[in-house]
XYZ file of C-alpha atoms in Angstrom:
762
model
C -8.022 -78.256 -64.340
C -6.582 -79.418 -67.676
C -3.444 -78.247 -69.446
C -3.359 -74.677 -70.811
C -4.909 -74.015 -74.225
C -2.607 -73.926 -77.201
C -3.283 -70.266 -77.841
C -2.137 -69.206 -74.383
C 1.351 -67.997 -73.661
C 3.139 -71.027 -72.246
C 5.730 -68.962 -70.462
C 3.140 -66.807 -68.744
C 1.138 -69.804 -67.653
C 3.965 -70.889 -65.384
C 4.934 -67.557 -63.855
C 3.299 -66.813 -60.490
C 4.142 -63.118 -60.378
C 4.878 -60.831 -63.341
C 5.951 -57.216 -63.169
C 6.987 -54.741 -65.852
C 8.157 -51.628 -64.099
C 8.500 -49.719 -67.385
C 4.910 -50.418 -68.412
C 2.312 -48.101 -66.878
C -0.299 -50.781 -67.241
C 1.685 -53.433 -65.437
C -0.530 -53.211 -62.392
C -3.391 -54.625 -64.416
C -1.406 -57.660 -65.424
C -0.956 -59.520 -62.110
C -2.449 -58.913 -58.737
C -0.426 -60.203 -55.756
C -2.765 -63.114 -55.070
C -4.087 -63.696 -58.620
C -3.871 -67.343 -59.785
C -1.233 -68.030 -62.405
C -3.736 -69.391 -64.950
C -5.491 -66.022 -65.048
C -2.244 -64.362 -65.989
C -2.157 -66.544 -69.095
C -5.499 -65.018 -70.185
C -4.149 -61.466 -70.431
C -4.762 -59.867 -73.822
C -2.113 -58.307 -75.987
C -3.501 -54.857 -75.178
C -2.989 -55.467 -71.480
C 0.535 -56.715 -71.938
C 1.555 -54.294 -74.605
C 1.944 -54.239 -78.335
C 5.421 -55.642 -78.208
C 5.953 -58.957 -76.500
C 9.320 -58.812 -74.812
C 11.816 -61.577 -75.321
C 12.237 -61.872 -71.611
C 9.900 -61.288 -68.680
C 11.248 -59.885 -65.418
C 10.083 -61.964 -62.439
C 10.156 -60.124 -59.119
C 9.197 -62.219 -56.101
C 7.008 -60.596 -53.511
C 9.047 -59.238 -50.583
C 8.965 -61.478 -47.537
C 7.609 -58.820 -45.121
C 4.757 -58.054 -47.511
C 4.026 -61.761 -47.971
C 3.967 -62.336 -44.213
C 1.773 -59.302 -43.657
C -0.665 -60.528 -46.300
C -0.830 -63.933 -44.657
C -1.413 -62.373 -41.248
C -4.276 -60.365 -42.699
C -5.771 -63.582 -44.047
C -5.785 -65.222 -40.612
C -9.213 -65.474 -39.048
C -10.164 -63.636 -35.879
C -10.096 -66.897 -33.947
C -6.649 -67.650 -35.321
C -5.331 -64.262 -34.210
C -6.788 -64.799 -30.769
C -5.091 -68.185 -30.490
C -1.781 -66.686 -31.621
C -1.973 -64.126 -28.816
C -2.956 -66.875 -26.389
C 0.028 -68.981 -27.470
C 2.377 -66.040 -26.991
C 0.956 -65.471 -23.509
C 1.398 -69.152 -22.631
C 5.010 -69.075 -23.784
C 5.672 -65.973 -21.698
C 4.098 -67.516 -18.607
C 6.190 -70.674 -19.030
C 9.436 -68.697 -19.068
C 8.394 -66.483 -16.157
C 7.471 -69.479 -14.013
C 10.660 -71.269 -14.968
C 12.869 -68.416 -13.770
C 10.833 -67.160 -10.828
C 8.942 -70.156 -9.445
C 11.231 -73.060 -10.413
C 14.788 -71.695 -10.628
C 16.069 -74.764 -8.724
C 13.703 -77.179 -10.513
C 10.529 -78.548 -8.973
C 9.789 -81.199 -6.380
C 9.550 -83.696 -9.246
C 13.190 -84.774 -9.253
C 12.805 -86.371 -12.680
C 13.651 -82.882 -13.914
C 17.193 -83.599 -12.754
C 17.329 -86.568 -15.142
C 16.037 -84.674 -18.175
C 18.219 -81.624 -17.585
C 21.382 -83.669 -17.010
C 20.628 -85.716 -20.121
C 20.119 -82.523 -22.130
C 23.400 -81.056 -20.890
C 25.189 -84.281 -21.753
C 23.817 -84.301 -25.297
C 24.593 -80.606 -25.711
C 28.202 -81.371 -24.762
C 28.372 -83.983 -27.510
C 28.076 -87.137 -25.402
C 25.400 -89.805 -25.196
C 25.891 -90.529 -21.492
C 27.282 -88.678 -18.452
C 30.695 -89.876 -17.317
C 30.958 -92.059 -14.204
C 34.369 -91.830 -12.504
C 35.330 -94.227 -9.724
C 33.674 -94.818 -7.361
C 30.720 -94.418 -9.708
C 28.012 -94.943 -7.087
C 29.298 -91.892 -5.214
C 28.419 -89.635 -8.156
C 25.205 -91.359 -9.291
C 22.457 -88.924 -10.377
C 18.842 -89.592 -9.500
C 17.719 -93.024 -10.798
C 20.851 -93.543 -12.924
C 22.255 -96.993 -13.654
C 26.002 -97.567 -13.830
C 27.332 -99.092 -17.051
C 31.094 -99.222 -17.342
C 32.555 -95.726 -17.294
C 29.254 -93.904 -17.708
C 25.767 -93.522 -16.272
C 22.676 -94.633 -18.160
C 19.786 -92.306 -17.420
C 16.249 -93.617 -17.106
C 14.588 -92.119 -20.174
C 15.099 -92.148 -23.945
C 16.974 -89.196 -25.503
C 14.137 -87.600 -27.509
C 12.833 -85.017 -25.030
C 16.330 -84.366 -23.579
C 17.505 -83.874 -27.164
C 14.890 -81.174 -27.630
C 16.141 -79.328 -24.557
C 19.741 -79.928 -25.661
C 18.954 -78.034 -28.851
C 17.943 -75.037 -26.760
C 21.135 -75.293 -24.724
C 23.288 -75.403 -27.850
C 21.541 -72.487 -29.555
C 20.858 -70.182 -26.611
C 22.548 -71.692 -23.560
C 19.162 -72.152 -21.873
C 16.174 -74.486 -21.918
C 13.753 -71.575 -21.528
C 13.239 -70.996 -25.277
C 12.325 -74.662 -25.677
C 9.823 -74.414 -22.830
C 8.310 -71.360 -24.523
C 8.024 -73.152 -27.865
C 6.404 -76.207 -26.264
C 3.888 -74.063 -24.367
C 2.970 -72.111 -27.495
C 2.809 -75.267 -29.597
C 0.412 -76.883 -27.132
C -2.061 -74.028 -27.614
C -1.680 -73.770 -31.393
C -1.830 -77.506 -32.075
C -4.871 -77.829 -29.821
C -6.585 -75.161 -31.902
C -5.632 -76.756 -35.227
C -6.777 -80.166 -34.047
C -10.019 -78.614 -32.834
C -10.663 -77.140 -36.279
C -10.208 -80.556 -37.891
C -12.120 -82.398 -35.196
C -15.113 -80.095 -34.690
C -15.150 -78.163 -37.953
C -15.823 -74.915 -36.067
C -13.222 -72.322 -35.196
C -15.050 -71.159 -32.091
C -15.048 -74.698 -30.684
C -11.356 -75.042 -31.502
C -10.527 -71.676 -29.937
C -12.430 -72.619 -26.789
C -10.519 -75.918 -26.573
C -7.211 -74.056 -26.867
C -8.343 -71.604 -24.190
C -9.320 -74.374 -21.796
C -5.918 -76.012 -22.233
C -4.012 -72.757 -21.859
C -5.833 -71.848 -18.631
C -5.588 -75.284 -17.043
C -3.300 -75.086 -13.981
C -1.859 -78.478 -14.937
C -0.712 -77.200 -18.332
C 0.509 -73.915 -16.854
C 2.684 -75.545 -14.187
C 3.970 -78.334 -16.429
C 4.909 -75.820 -19.128
C 7.646 -74.505 -16.817
C 9.126 -77.929 -15.987
C 11.847 -79.847 -17.827
C 9.712 -82.966 -18.177
C 8.093 -84.996 -20.949
C 4.385 -84.714 -20.147
C 3.500 -81.555 -22.079
C 5.769 -82.378 -25.063
C 4.095 -85.787 -25.367
C 0.672 -84.129 -25.274
C 1.751 -81.976 -28.227
C 3.100 -85.021 -30.063
C -0.110 -86.993 -29.581
C -2.199 -84.072 -30.815
C 0.105 -83.714 -33.829
C -0.390 -87.409 -34.524
C -4.163 -87.030 -34.414
C -4.027 -83.856 -36.515
C -1.825 -85.457 -39.165
C -4.083 -88.503 -39.337
C -7.219 -86.395 -39.848
C -5.623 -84.149 -42.463
C -4.001 -87.053 -44.251
C -7.175 -89.093 -44.559
C -9.184 -86.034 -45.580
C -6.742 -84.886 -48.256
C -5.786 -88.248 -49.701
C -8.636 -90.511 -48.801
C -10.995 -89.611 -51.672
C -10.558 -91.421 -54.952
C -12.517 -88.698 -56.726
C -9.305 -86.832 -57.403
C -8.390 -89.507 -59.908
C -5.262 -89.099 -61.969
C -5.640 -85.336 -62.361
C -3.045 -82.857 -61.148
C -5.371 -81.733 -58.356
C -5.934 -85.295 -57.208
C -2.215 -86.019 -57.189
C -1.455 -82.843 -55.276
C -4.138 -83.681 -52.740
C -2.725 -87.185 -52.348
C 0.769 -85.791 -51.837
C -0.520 -83.383 -49.200
C -2.306 -86.223 -47.468
C 0.783 -88.392 -47.637
C 2.954 -85.699 -46.089
C 0.405 -85.234 -43.308
C 0.404 -88.970 -42.589
C 4.198 -89.055 -42.620
C 4.177 -86.230 -40.097
C 1.730 -88.206 -37.998
C 4.047 -91.205 -38.179
C 7.006 -89.088 -37.112
C 5.085 -87.602 -34.182
C 3.669 -90.903 -32.963
C 7.078 -92.543 -33.312
C 8.676 -89.998 -31.012
C 5.733 -90.140 -28.600
C 5.911 -93.938 -28.406
C 9.640 -93.746 -27.750
C 9.008 -91.390 -24.829
C 5.769 -92.672 -23.243
C 4.611 -95.820 -25.076
C 1.894 -96.805 -22.603
C 0.217 -93.402 -22.849
C 0.181 -93.486 -26.646
C -1.252 -96.998 -26.858
C -4.053 -96.220 -24.412
C -5.134 -92.838 -25.774
C -4.479 -93.217 -29.498
C -5.238 -96.916 -29.858
C -8.955 -96.328 -30.594
C -8.025 -93.419 -32.872
C -5.696 -95.704 -34.834
C -8.475 -98.282 -35.193
C -10.815 -95.592 -36.523
C -8.143 -94.447 -38.970
C -7.539 -97.970 -40.274
C -11.257 -98.602 -40.770
C -11.724 -95.262 -42.533
C -8.748 -95.774 -44.845
C -9.885 -99.286 -45.691
C -13.382 -98.126 -46.589
C -11.933 -95.555 -48.979
C -9.635 -98.147 -50.519
C -6.477 -96.301 -49.443
C -5.313 -98.421 -46.489
C -2.061 -99.506 -48.117
C -1.314 -95.946 -49.199
C -1.983 -94.615 -45.692
C 0.134 -97.280 -44.012
C 3.070 -96.662 -46.363
C 3.131 -92.933 -45.691
C 2.723 -93.392 -41.944
C 5.489 -95.989 -41.873
C 7.752 -93.588 -43.746
C 7.411 -91.125 -40.892
C 8.120 -93.845 -38.335
C 11.493 -94.772 -39.812
C 13.571 -91.986 -38.261
C 12.317 -92.174 -34.636
C 12.406 -95.981 -34.770
C 16.014 -95.950 -35.949
C 17.031 -93.469 -33.251
C 15.224 -95.465 -30.568
C 16.796 -98.781 -31.561
C 20.268 -97.249 -31.767
C 19.972 -95.462 -28.423
C 18.606 -98.595 -26.750
C 21.513 -100.632 -28.073
C 24.018 -98.082 -26.807
C 22.337 -97.807 -23.398
C 21.336 -101.382 -22.623
C 23.165 -103.546 -25.150
C 19.901 -104.555 -26.823
C 17.955 -102.464 -29.346
C 14.705 -103.820 -27.920
C 15.352 -103.063 -24.249
C 14.477 -99.622 -22.912
C 16.743 -97.971 -20.320
C 13.692 -97.447 -18.089
C 14.022 -100.860 -16.422
C 17.818 -101.061 -16.475
C 18.164 -99.798 -12.902
C 15.332 -101.810 -11.350
C 13.439 -104.618 -13.093
C 10.518 -104.378 -10.646
C 9.694 -100.858 -11.845
C 7.087 -102.028 -14.368
C 3.394 -102.295 -15.186
C 1.022 -104.607 -13.390
C 0.334 -105.617 -9.822
C 2.773 -107.145 -7.368
C 5.877 -106.061 -5.467
C 7.273 -102.897 -7.039
C 10.471 -100.918 -6.493
C 11.735 -97.631 -7.874
C 15.434 -98.378 -7.295
C 17.398 -101.377 -5.948
C 17.578 -100.203 -2.327
C 13.888 -99.257 -2.297
C 11.837 -101.411 0.043
C 9.337 -103.509 -1.866
C 5.877 -101.960 -2.203
C 2.978 -104.399 -2.559
C 0.838 -102.811 -5.273
C -2.637 -104.268 -5.722
C -5.929 -103.538 -7.450
C -7.233 -101.487 -4.527
C -4.106 -99.343 -4.609
C -4.526 -98.784 -8.340
C -8.145 -97.724 -7.930
C -7.217 -95.368 -5.083
C -4.408 -93.758 -7.072
C -6.562 -93.164 -10.153
C -9.284 -91.778 -7.903
C -6.818 -89.339 -6.349
C -5.605 -88.243 -9.776
C -9.138 -87.710 -11.068
C -10.104 -85.792 -7.937
C -7.184 -83.430 -8.441
C -7.802 -83.177 -12.184
C -11.222 -81.750 -11.403
C -9.460 -78.567 -10.317
C -6.174 -78.779 -12.243
C -8.045 -78.917 -15.574
C -9.834 -75.663 -16.330
C -13.463 -76.622 -15.827
C -12.589 -80.268 -15.201
C -15.925 -81.596 -13.930
C -17.947 -79.256 -16.146
C -15.929 -80.363 -19.173
C -16.495 -84.019 -18.363
C -20.256 -83.499 -18.073
C -20.355 -81.407 -21.253
C -18.404 -84.074 -23.148
C -20.765 -86.818 -21.987
C -23.802 -84.759 -23.001
C -22.286 -84.030 -26.413
C -21.595 -87.726 -26.943
C -25.095 -88.704 -25.821
C -26.654 -86.164 -28.208
C -24.509 -87.530 -31.054
C -22.791 -84.206 -31.534
C -19.439 -85.914 -32.122
C -18.082 -87.413 -35.328
C -16.148 -90.665 -35.666
C -12.770 -89.242 -34.579
C -14.452 -87.542 -31.632
C -15.948 -90.783 -30.385
C -12.601 -92.529 -30.880
C -10.940 -89.844 -28.770
C -13.570 -90.278 -26.078
C -13.035 -94.045 -25.977
C -9.276 -93.490 -25.803
C -9.690 -91.089 -22.891
C -11.752 -93.596 -20.910
C -9.342 -96.401 -21.792
C -6.443 -94.256 -20.605
C -7.981 -93.749 -17.170
C -8.820 -97.439 -16.817
C -5.370 -98.488 -17.997
C -3.655 -96.421 -15.324
C -5.227 -98.562 -12.609
C -2.447 -101.054 -13.328
C 0.382 -98.497 -13.355
C 2.151 -98.383 -10.019
C 3.937 -95.111 -10.809
C 0.645 -93.248 -10.437
C 0.133 -94.880 -7.033
C 3.666 -93.960 -6.009
C 3.088 -90.339 -7.022
C -0.279 -90.098 -5.285
C 0.142 -92.156 -2.120
C 3.843 -92.625 -1.332
C 5.285 -89.335 -2.549
C 2.303 -86.999 -2.852
C 3.946 -84.487 -5.185
C 0.944 -84.387 -7.510
C -0.690 -82.021 -5.030
C 1.890 -79.356 -5.945
C 2.781 -79.949 -9.614
C -0.546 -81.442 -10.644
C -1.745 -84.938 -11.615
C 0.751 -85.012 -14.468
C 0.201 -88.668 -15.314
C -3.279 -87.709 -16.544
C -1.981 -84.952 -18.819
C -3.168 -86.805 -21.980
C -6.705 -86.846 -20.547
C -6.723 -83.084 -21.111
C -6.854 -83.727 -24.860
C -10.214 -85.443 -24.631
C -11.530 -83.102 -21.960
C -10.843 -79.830 -23.768
C -11.933 -80.950 -27.243
C -15.038 -82.911 -26.368
C -15.901 -80.600 -23.490
C -15.586 -77.550 -25.745
C -18.066 -79.119 -28.158
C -20.550 -79.569 -25.338
C -19.985 -76.085 -23.918
C -20.583 -74.396 -27.265
C -23.808 -76.339 -27.594
C -24.775 -75.255 -24.085
C -24.162 -71.636 -25.038
C -26.578 -72.109 -27.917
C -29.260 -73.288 -25.515
C -28.739 -70.370 -23.129
C -31.317 -68.020 -24.620
C -33.740 -68.483 -21.780
C -33.119 -66.755 -18.500
C -32.827 -69.994 -16.506
C -30.316 -71.439 -18.965
C -28.271 -68.246 -18.863
C -28.261 -68.363 -15.062
C -27.000 -71.964 -15.053
C -24.319 -71.072 -17.581
C -23.215 -68.083 -15.521
C -23.010 -70.100 -12.317
C -20.959 -72.817 -14.028
C -18.601 -70.260 -15.569
C -18.114 -68.496 -12.237
C -17.449 -71.811 -10.526
C -14.876 -72.800 -13.139
C -13.053 -69.476 -12.876
C -13.108 -69.554 -9.085
C -11.874 -73.139 -8.779
C -9.167 -72.661 -11.405
C -7.922 -69.521 -9.681
C -7.954 -71.212 -6.279
C -5.952 -74.211 -7.520
C -3.444 -72.123 -9.457
C -2.826 -69.654 -6.630
C -2.452 -72.503 -4.154
C 0.027 -74.304 -6.398
C 2.088 -71.166 -6.918
C 2.160 -70.451 -3.191
C 3.184 -74.008 -2.275
C 5.905 -74.183 -4.908
C 7.187 -70.737 -3.967
C 7.594 -71.914 -0.374
C 9.519 -75.012 -1.423
C 11.635 -72.951 -3.809
C 12.539 -70.698 -0.873
C 13.801 -73.809 0.926
C 16.006 -74.657 -2.059
C 17.169 -71.058 -2.324
C 18.279 -71.057 1.316
C 20.033 -74.391 0.831
C 21.838 -73.157 -2.279
C 22.890 -69.943 -0.533
C 24.340 -71.914 2.381
C 26.342 -74.129 0.034
C 27.593 -71.270 -2.120
C 28.841 -69.524 1.008
C 31.356 -72.318 1.632
C 34.872 -70.938 1.141
C 37.127 -72.024 -1.699
C 36.670 -75.192 -3.705
C 34.459 -77.572 -1.800
C 33.593 -81.249 -1.920
C 30.135 -81.739 -0.433
C 29.217 -85.270 0.606
C 25.422 -85.479 0.641
C 23.906 -87.744 3.289
C 20.394 -88.263 1.984
C 18.087 -91.184 1.373
C 17.927 -92.705 -1.208
C 21.625 -92.492 -2.156
C 21.420 -90.405 -5.334
C 22.407 -86.865 -6.216
C 19.609 -84.499 -7.150
C 17.204 -86.012 -4.645
C 15.392 -84.755 -2.622
C 16.584 -81.422 -4.036
C 17.890 -80.473 -7.456
C 20.373 -78.151 -5.739
C 22.685 -81.120 -5.073
C 23.350 -81.861 -8.744
C 26.602 -81.954 -10.676
C 27.100 -81.019 -14.297
C 27.524 -83.630 -16.999
C 31.328 -83.474 -16.685
C 31.409 -83.434 -12.843
C 32.763 -79.893 -12.972
C 30.703 -78.789 -10.027
C 27.098 -77.828 -9.588
C 27.569 -74.249 -10.754
C 29.558 -75.085 -13.864
C 32.654 -73.150 -12.770
C 33.771 -75.754 -10.260
C 33.464 -74.274 -6.749
C 31.099 -77.054 -5.650
C 31.351 -80.760 -6.335
C 28.721 -83.093 -4.902
C 29.077 -86.763 -4.036
C 26.818 -89.229 -2.265
C 27.874 -90.091 1.288
C 28.137 -93.892 1.199
C 30.416 -94.889 4.058
C 33.965 -96.083 3.478
C 33.819 -94.964 -0.186
C 33.767 -91.377 1.117
C 37.438 -91.727 2.080
C 38.300 -92.608 -1.519
C 36.303 -89.657 -2.843
C 38.060 -87.271 -0.456
C 41.469 -88.694 -1.426
C 40.666 -88.203 -5.126
C 40.089 -84.467 -4.577
C 42.934 -83.192 -2.381
C 42.387 -79.655 -3.704
C 38.877 -79.491 -2.243
C 37.760 -79.009 1.347
C 35.377 -81.823 2.347
C 32.024 -81.101 3.965
C 29.085 -83.234 5.011
C 25.569 -82.084 4.071
C 22.814 -83.799 6.019
C 19.272 -83.461 4.699
C 16.075 -84.917 6.180
C 14.436 -87.696 4.129
C 11.185 -85.699 3.938
C 12.883 -82.557 2.594
C 10.346 -80.578 0.503
C 7.844 -83.394 0.503
C 5.378 -80.636 1.332
C 5.658 -76.901 2.056
C 5.469 -77.609 5.797
C 7.784 -80.623 5.928
C 11.075 -80.650 7.837
C 13.849 -79.098 5.740
C 16.494 -78.435 8.398
C 19.809 -79.156 6.660
C 23.217 -79.069 8.306
C 26.764 -78.645 6.985
C 29.767 -79.916 8.955
C 33.443 -79.688 8.068
C 35.048 -83.118 7.669
C 38.499 -84.246 8.759
C 40.368 -87.493 8.126
C 41.807 -88.791 11.426
C 44.181 -91.771 11.583
C 45.723 -93.896 14.330
C 45.365 -97.157 16.194
C 42.207 -95.709 17.716
C 40.130 -92.658 16.897
C 37.585 -91.269 19.341
C 34.353 -89.517 18.432
C 31.638 -87.897 20.527
C 28.032 -88.878 19.871
C 25.192 -86.490 20.748
C 21.572 -87.523 20.313
C 18.552 -85.263 20.790
C 15.343 -86.436 22.418
C 13.062 -88.425 20.104
C 9.835 -86.854 18.807
C 6.877 -86.334 21.108
C 4.555 -89.269 21.421
C 7.412 -91.750 21.718
C 6.913 -94.657 24.109
C 10.459 -96.029 23.979
C 13.736 -95.111 22.299
C 16.952 -96.921 21.439
C 20.456 -95.792 20.549
C 21.962 -98.280 18.095
C 25.566 -98.773 16.947
C 26.104 -101.133 14.019
C 29.209 -102.286 12.128
C 30.556 -105.471 10.573
C 27.515 -107.589 11.373
C 27.413 -106.548 15.051
C 24.615 -104.414 16.508
C 24.759 -102.800 19.963
C 21.399 -101.510 21.224
C 21.109 -99.216 24.261
C 17.719 -98.333 25.799
C 17.553 -94.568 26.291
C 15.068 -92.003 27.560
C 11.999 -91.235 25.493
C 12.060 -87.559 26.484
C 15.687 -86.584 26.901
C 18.999 -86.382 25.006
C 21.859 -88.880 25.128
C 25.636 -88.547 24.868
C 28.230 -91.258 24.316
C 31.856 -91.748 23.406
C 32.769 -94.137 20.600
C 36.262 -95.505 20.063
C 36.962 -96.671 16.524
C 39.629 -99.272 15.833
C 40.476 -101.982 13.326
C 39.205 -104.980 15.283
C 35.502 -104.300 14.769
C 32.705 -103.102 17.027
C 32.269 -104.433 20.568
C 30.861 -103.206 23.866
C 34.241 -101.860 24.971
C 34.165 -99.375 22.082
C 31.065 -97.577 23.386
C 31.613 -95.832 26.708
C 30.203 -93.001 28.783
C 26.651 -93.475 27.505
C 24.754 -90.896 29.553
C 20.988 -90.396 29.479
C 19.350 -87.075 30.347
C 15.658 -86.673 31.096
C 13.141 -87.780 33.680
C 11.288 -90.557 31.881
C 11.589 -94.249 32.542
C 13.003 -96.468 29.832
C 12.397 -100.206 29.821
C 11.967 -100.309 33.617
C 15.145 -98.386 34.438
C 14.979 -95.938 37.354
C 14.159 -92.315 36.710
C 17.159 -90.218 35.753
C 18.446 -87.135 37.540
C 19.187 -83.718 36.138
C 22.891 -84.458 35.735
C 22.251 -87.583 33.679
C 22.691 -91.259 34.381
C 24.530 -94.122 32.736
C 22.630 -96.227 30.235
C 21.994 -99.884 30.839
C 23.947 -102.687 29.272
C 23.840 -103.015 25.529
C 21.966 -105.749 23.776
C 24.306 -107.473 21.316
C 22.866 -109.019 18.156
C 24.306 -110.365 14.924
C 22.962 -108.862 11.725
C 23.875 -109.239 8.055
C 26.660 -106.892 7.122
C 30.380 -106.386 6.719
C 32.985 -103.649 6.869
C 34.321 -101.411 9.590
C 32.217 -98.267 9.014
C 29.895 -97.557 11.938
C 26.248 -96.506 11.669
C 24.753 -94.635 14.636
C 20.929 -94.589 14.734
C 18.141 -93.334 16.987
C 15.041 -95.554 16.944
C 11.689 -94.590 18.450
C 8.599 -96.677 19.171
C 5.356 -94.641 18.939
C 3.104 -94.537 21.974
C 0.243 -95.525 19.691
C 1.952 -98.837 19.027
C 3.703 -100.398 16.089
C 7.312 -101.165 15.311
C 10.271 -98.952 16.130
C 11.092 -96.434 13.413
C 14.370 -94.742 12.568
C 14.363 -91.094 13.624
C 17.858 -90.318 12.349
C 21.082 -92.054 11.478
C 24.625 -91.086 10.594
C 27.380 -93.203 9.076
C 30.996 -92.837 10.199
C 33.326 -93.995 7.388
C 36.108 -96.174 8.834
C 38.885 -97.779 6.768
C 41.073 -100.349 8.516
C 44.689 -100.666 7.492
C 45.867 -104.052 6.236
C 47.077 -105.898 9.376
C 50.021 -107.324 7.434
C 51.684 -103.996 7.977
C 51.708 -104.477 11.774
C 54.220 -106.424 13.832
C 55.885 -109.548 12.447
C 53.496 -111.874 14.231
C 50.466 -110.166 12.678
C 48.612 -110.248 15.995
C 48.203 -106.497 16.406
C 45.577 -104.657 14.378
C 46.635 -101.883 12.043
C 45.703 -98.224 12.023
C 42.319 -96.888 11.013
C 41.360 -93.862 8.933
C 38.159 -92.156 10.035
C 36.265 -89.427 8.158
C 34.193 -87.536 10.712
C 32.903 -84.016 11.342
C 35.365 -81.756 13.096
C 33.308 -78.540 13.229
C 29.763 -77.390 12.647
C 29.661 -74.851 9.791
C 26.055 -73.817 9.136
C 22.463 -74.970 8.945
C 19.263 -73.755 7.346
C 15.640 -74.746 6.975
C 12.645 -75.343 9.191
C 11.898 -78.005 11.772
C 14.143 -79.822 14.243
C 17.818 -80.321 13.512
C 19.203 -83.820 12.785
C 18.869 -85.828 15.995
C 22.190 -87.697 15.717
C 25.393 -85.659 15.589
C 28.979 -86.907 15.438
C 32.170 -84.970 16.190
C 35.813 -85.954 16.499
C 37.016 -85.966 20.106
């Protein structure tokens, strides 16, 4: 379109809307959606005989403009809008009703704590002394603060919701709706058909994996949205700015600017996605990036495309480098590996945290873990297997374009690449939580499944004119609906059961009188694991925000320091089983005891030990402190009691007395016991690595099926010895000891047997 003709009114040619309320014929001058160049063609009769010196410009009211745009939306677009609203509603409902105490994926604790910290105006949560006693799940200690495991982009998104509304629920709703809408928009660009795009959005929205993850404070669904936005921006940018036919005209320049903005948006989205989950982005979008580079080069616009994309990358790259420098001291080191350097890609010995026993991760383990994830994805993706087959058929029939094939290659590469990622093996084999919150590591695979599968399904619908084809289509549809419903209902039921466990635990803790200090004895030694109930706020002001509960990790002698730092709080010990909420049927019996600090030259405690689990061939009662281990053989089918005297001169056989075994079984050749109990045999004394005066009491059991002895339960008694220089002048007498031990049983809740080892002050 060239410049306006000389005879046209120049002022009218630039006015988008013209209204003359005093002119009866004004309605004929400008329709609401009439192009501005047509206004310039109005005749003098239409405008009036007198040309006014000044035209009155009245912008269209916003409600009318929005209503007009809504009317212009296609039927498929309206359907997707309703679907997005439904997805957002479901996300909020699940968040408040199914996951009010967070899910079994304790990484939610990290993201939520990080979001609260950012919302409070801080980069990192504070870490008062002793810092390890207040460490959140997988947090590293750096000076006076904790460094959390992940970059601040996704937590920053949730922090925005906290600052604006006081809740993360609106952010979850926006992410869920965005996932549906962006999937539809990408489908329109990718397939060129609205019905294919709408089907892809529907498949994503009804996938149990997307439904469950939409209610969790995690990064998997946000990164899916970011990767789709990257792909969408790339397609729109290359389409709008990749043709040189526009030339130097105004239309060509506008198209180039639109394309540049789309590519900048793609750069922004991929920059954030790389900062959050770099491995996922490289695997899935690597082939897409190669296709984009080749396409831009063929059109002669490669430099232009790279400049615009790089412009979008600047902001996330700057934030990432700055946050890395603040967290790790190096702009090029992510906080992910700050806690444990062996938590990385590749095969070998892997650990999640420093005290984690090394796990030998090999190729067979990687294949098994990916197989488990794919098996679950068959049901957690709406129409998983059917979508995969439909996508393969569509690719074989050459029904995909270049971007579609690039997406397919990226999807396959993603699955293959995860064979070398030990985190997927940990989630599938060691932890097993993917059975209840879905195979979340394969969330990006949904992008390829729903888009390419939707293309194949629409083609299949076109073939279904014959009766046999319609029957096959109906059977497949019924199978997809049935399997999706089965998986979703099962996931909701399992998570509801585990949420009930957390609800009972929270109710027991909230029932504690006054201001309480709860020392959590759980393995591994972090707060927020295995339950998000045991989590402090960012400022250590208690779990509920108003300060009635303050949690700390039970770590032995450091517990005495924690108790001394909070004289206004009543100390309690919370004991949780290591397998708490590992499954709906796992042992969750948790116990709360009141703690008392006892001092003196000697402090006596009573030790009670329940019978080991059934199927035990032999059992041992073990006392360990300061590098000394005392091992007593006990009955495999009866309880044990003992008296332990704690003093400052370390652990020896004289400190353990009155070890009485109850039960009728033989233990290591000892004679059968009687109903009233019998004394245990002599202790086996061994030297082990260790130091300090705190005593660990453990029950070990050897299975009848063979194998090594395993720890059934253990409890640590914090003991602090007084400096002997404060004793008599000769310094030959030991000083006093301070012992933190349970003085009364308060409450317990959960299912399964109670903790086997119990300690009480004499």
